[in-house]
Short mmCIF file of C-alpha atoms in Angstrom, two decimals:
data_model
loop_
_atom_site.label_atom_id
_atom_site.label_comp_id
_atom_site.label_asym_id
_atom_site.label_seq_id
_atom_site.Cartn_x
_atom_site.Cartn_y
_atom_site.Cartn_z
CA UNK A 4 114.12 -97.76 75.54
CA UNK A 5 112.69 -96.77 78.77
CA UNK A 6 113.75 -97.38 81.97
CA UNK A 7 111.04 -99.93 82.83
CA UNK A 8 112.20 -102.31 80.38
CA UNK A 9 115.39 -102.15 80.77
CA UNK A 10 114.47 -103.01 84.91
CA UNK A 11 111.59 -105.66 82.98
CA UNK A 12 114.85 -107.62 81.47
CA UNK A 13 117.14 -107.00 84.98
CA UNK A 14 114.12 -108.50 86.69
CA UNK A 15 113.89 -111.69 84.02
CA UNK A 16 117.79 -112.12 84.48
CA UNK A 17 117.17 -112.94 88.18
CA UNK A 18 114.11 -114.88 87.85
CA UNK A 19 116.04 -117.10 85.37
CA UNK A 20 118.91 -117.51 87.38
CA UNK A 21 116.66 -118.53 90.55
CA UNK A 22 114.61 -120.82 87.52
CA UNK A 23 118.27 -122.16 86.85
CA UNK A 24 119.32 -123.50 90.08
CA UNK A 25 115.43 -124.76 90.87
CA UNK A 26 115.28 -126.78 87.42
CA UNK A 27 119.24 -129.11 88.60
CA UNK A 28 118.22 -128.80 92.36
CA UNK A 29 114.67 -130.02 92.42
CA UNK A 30 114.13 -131.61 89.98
CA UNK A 31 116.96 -132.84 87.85
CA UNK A 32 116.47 -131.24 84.60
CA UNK A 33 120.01 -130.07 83.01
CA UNK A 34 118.54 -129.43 80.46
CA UNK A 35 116.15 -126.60 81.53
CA UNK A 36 118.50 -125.33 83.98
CA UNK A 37 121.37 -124.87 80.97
CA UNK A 38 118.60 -123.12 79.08
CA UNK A 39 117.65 -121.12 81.73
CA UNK A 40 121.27 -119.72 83.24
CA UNK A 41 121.96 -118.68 79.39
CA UNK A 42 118.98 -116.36 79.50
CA UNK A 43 119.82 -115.01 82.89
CA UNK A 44 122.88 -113.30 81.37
CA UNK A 45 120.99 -112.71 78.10
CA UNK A 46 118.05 -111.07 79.95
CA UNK A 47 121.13 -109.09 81.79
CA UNK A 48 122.72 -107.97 78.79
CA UNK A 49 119.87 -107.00 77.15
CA UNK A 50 118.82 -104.54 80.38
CA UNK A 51 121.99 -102.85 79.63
CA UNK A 52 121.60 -102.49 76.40
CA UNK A 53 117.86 -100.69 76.88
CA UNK A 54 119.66 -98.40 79.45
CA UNK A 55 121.94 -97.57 76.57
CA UNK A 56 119.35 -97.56 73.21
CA UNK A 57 121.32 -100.51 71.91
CA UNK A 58 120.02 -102.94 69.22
CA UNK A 59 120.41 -106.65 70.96
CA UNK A 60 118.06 -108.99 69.14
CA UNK A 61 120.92 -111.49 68.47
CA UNK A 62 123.34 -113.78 70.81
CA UNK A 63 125.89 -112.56 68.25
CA UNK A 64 124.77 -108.51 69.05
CA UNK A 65 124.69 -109.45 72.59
CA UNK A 66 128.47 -111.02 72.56
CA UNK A 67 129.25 -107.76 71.01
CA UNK A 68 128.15 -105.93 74.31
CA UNK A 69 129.87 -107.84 76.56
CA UNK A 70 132.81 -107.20 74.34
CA UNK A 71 132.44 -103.40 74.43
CA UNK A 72 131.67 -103.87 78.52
CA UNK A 73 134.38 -105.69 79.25
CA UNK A 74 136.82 -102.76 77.60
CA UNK A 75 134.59 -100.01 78.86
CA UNK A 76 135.30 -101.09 82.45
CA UNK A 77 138.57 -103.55 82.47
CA UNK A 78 136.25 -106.20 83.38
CA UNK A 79 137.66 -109.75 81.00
CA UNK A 80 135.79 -111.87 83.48
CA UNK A 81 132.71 -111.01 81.49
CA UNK A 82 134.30 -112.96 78.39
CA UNK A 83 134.47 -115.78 80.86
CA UNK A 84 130.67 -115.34 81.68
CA UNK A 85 129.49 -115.31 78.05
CA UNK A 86 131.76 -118.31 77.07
CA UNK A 87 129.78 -119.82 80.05
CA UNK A 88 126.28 -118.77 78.87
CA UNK A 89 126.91 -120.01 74.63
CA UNK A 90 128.66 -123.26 76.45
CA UNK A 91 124.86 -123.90 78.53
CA UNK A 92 123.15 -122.51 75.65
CA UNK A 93 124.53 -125.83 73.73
CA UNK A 94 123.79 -128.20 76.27
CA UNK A 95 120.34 -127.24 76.58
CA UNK A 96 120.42 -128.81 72.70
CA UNK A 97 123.15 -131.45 72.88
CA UNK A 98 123.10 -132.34 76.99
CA UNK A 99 126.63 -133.41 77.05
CA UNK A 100 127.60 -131.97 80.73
CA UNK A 101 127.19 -134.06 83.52
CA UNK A 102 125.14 -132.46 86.51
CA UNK A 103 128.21 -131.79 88.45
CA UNK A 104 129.00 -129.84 85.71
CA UNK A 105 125.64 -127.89 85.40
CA UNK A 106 126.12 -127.10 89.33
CA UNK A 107 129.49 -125.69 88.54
CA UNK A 108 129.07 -123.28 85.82
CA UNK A 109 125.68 -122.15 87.77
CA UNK A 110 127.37 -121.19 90.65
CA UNK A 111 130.52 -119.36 87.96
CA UNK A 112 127.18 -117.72 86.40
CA UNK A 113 125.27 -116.38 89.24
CA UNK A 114 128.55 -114.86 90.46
CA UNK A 115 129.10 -113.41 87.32
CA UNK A 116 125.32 -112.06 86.90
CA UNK A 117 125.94 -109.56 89.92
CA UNK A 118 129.71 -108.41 88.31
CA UNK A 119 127.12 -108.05 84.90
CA UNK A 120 124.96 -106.04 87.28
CA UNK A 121 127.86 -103.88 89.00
CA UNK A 122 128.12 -102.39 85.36
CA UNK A 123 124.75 -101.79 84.49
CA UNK A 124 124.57 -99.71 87.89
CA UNK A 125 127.92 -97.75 86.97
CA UNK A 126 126.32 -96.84 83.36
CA UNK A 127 128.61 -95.38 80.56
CA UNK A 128 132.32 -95.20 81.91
CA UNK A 129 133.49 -91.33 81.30
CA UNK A 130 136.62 -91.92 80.97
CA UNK A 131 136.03 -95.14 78.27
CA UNK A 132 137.68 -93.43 75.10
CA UNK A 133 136.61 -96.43 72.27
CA UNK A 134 138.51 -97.59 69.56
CA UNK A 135 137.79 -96.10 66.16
CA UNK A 136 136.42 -99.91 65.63
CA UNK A 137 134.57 -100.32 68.69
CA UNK A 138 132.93 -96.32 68.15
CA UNK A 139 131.82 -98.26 64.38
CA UNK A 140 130.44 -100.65 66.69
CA UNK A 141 128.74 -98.66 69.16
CA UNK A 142 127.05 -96.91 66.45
CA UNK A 143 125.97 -99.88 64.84
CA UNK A 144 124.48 -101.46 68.02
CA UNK A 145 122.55 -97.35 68.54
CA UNK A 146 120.73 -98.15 64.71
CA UNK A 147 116.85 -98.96 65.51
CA UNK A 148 115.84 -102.17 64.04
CA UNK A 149 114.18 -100.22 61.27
CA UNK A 150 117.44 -98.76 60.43
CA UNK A 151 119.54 -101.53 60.71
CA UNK A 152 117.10 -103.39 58.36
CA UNK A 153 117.88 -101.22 55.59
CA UNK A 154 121.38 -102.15 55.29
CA UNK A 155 121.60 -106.14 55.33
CA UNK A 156 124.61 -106.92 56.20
CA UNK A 157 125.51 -104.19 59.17
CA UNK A 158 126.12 -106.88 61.26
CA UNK A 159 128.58 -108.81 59.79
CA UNK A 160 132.33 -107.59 59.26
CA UNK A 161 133.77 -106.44 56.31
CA UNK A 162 134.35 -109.13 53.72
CA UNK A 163 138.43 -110.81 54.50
CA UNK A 164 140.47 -109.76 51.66
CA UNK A 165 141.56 -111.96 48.65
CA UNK A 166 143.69 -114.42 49.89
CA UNK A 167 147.22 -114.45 47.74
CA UNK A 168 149.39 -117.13 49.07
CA UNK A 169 152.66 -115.12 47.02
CA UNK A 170 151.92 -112.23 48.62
CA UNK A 171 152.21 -114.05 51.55
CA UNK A 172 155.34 -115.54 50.92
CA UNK A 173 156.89 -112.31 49.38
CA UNK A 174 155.85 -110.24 52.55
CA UNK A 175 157.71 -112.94 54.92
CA UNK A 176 161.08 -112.38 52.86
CA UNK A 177 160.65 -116.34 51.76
CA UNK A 178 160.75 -117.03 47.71
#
């Protein structure tokens, strides 16, 4: 991706975080300014994932980045601002938070927008030596939609193994 999208989606981020707070302030509307504060850090993800050719056309692709980006660079308060985003995200649908509430995680996810920004400026971390599971991932998220449409289920994990409650039992010393 070029650079201008990647700044097009950066751009978004901000203009949905400003939509955010003017949706609760003025006029009262949780439920567009929930909607609106998950896309910020959507929008924000997704500008670091154009900087980096990444694939992130899904929340679920887009968790996966903050995953990697909170390894990459030591930063877990990026969980935090994710968790923050899917827990909007549903209130846009179910509108179960009070506005009190709304105000709160705002404010949690416009600070956490600029620590989602610090990164994006830093790109790629040098020194960030991935997992053998997270290089799987990385090279997953690198696939072009094209590619990644070829092979169905790249985006799930591997199928869980037969579950065999006697194994179970046998491999905890219990009879």
């Amino acid at each position: 991706m070029t650079t201008d999208v990647a700044q097009r989606y950066a751009d978004q981020s901000r203009r949905f975080m400003l939509q955010a707070h003017y949706e609760l302030e003025k006029k009262g509307d949780r439920y567009q300014a929930s909607e609106k504060a998950s896309d910020a850090v959507a929008q924000a993800v997704k500008a670091i994932a154009a900087d980096r050719g990444w694939r992130h056309g899904s929340h679920q692709l887009r968790r996966e980045i903050i995953d990697l980006l909170s390894v990459e660079f030591g930063r877990p308060e990026l969980h935090a601002l994710q968790s923050t985003a899917d827990r909007l995200h549903g209130n846009h649908y179910e509108g179960s938070s009070h506005d009190w509430q709304i105000a709160e995680l705002l404010c949690f996810v416009t600070e956490g927008l600029e620590s989602l920004m610090e990164v994006r400026a830093l790109g790629s971390n040098p020194a960030f030596v991935p997992s053998p599971a997270q290089q799987r991932t990385i090279e997953r998220l690198r696939l072009s939609k094209a590619e990644a449409a070829e092979i169905p289920m790249i985006d799930w994990p591997p199928p869980m193994p037969p579950f065999d409650p006697d194994a179970l039992r046998l491999a905890a010393g219990r009879h």
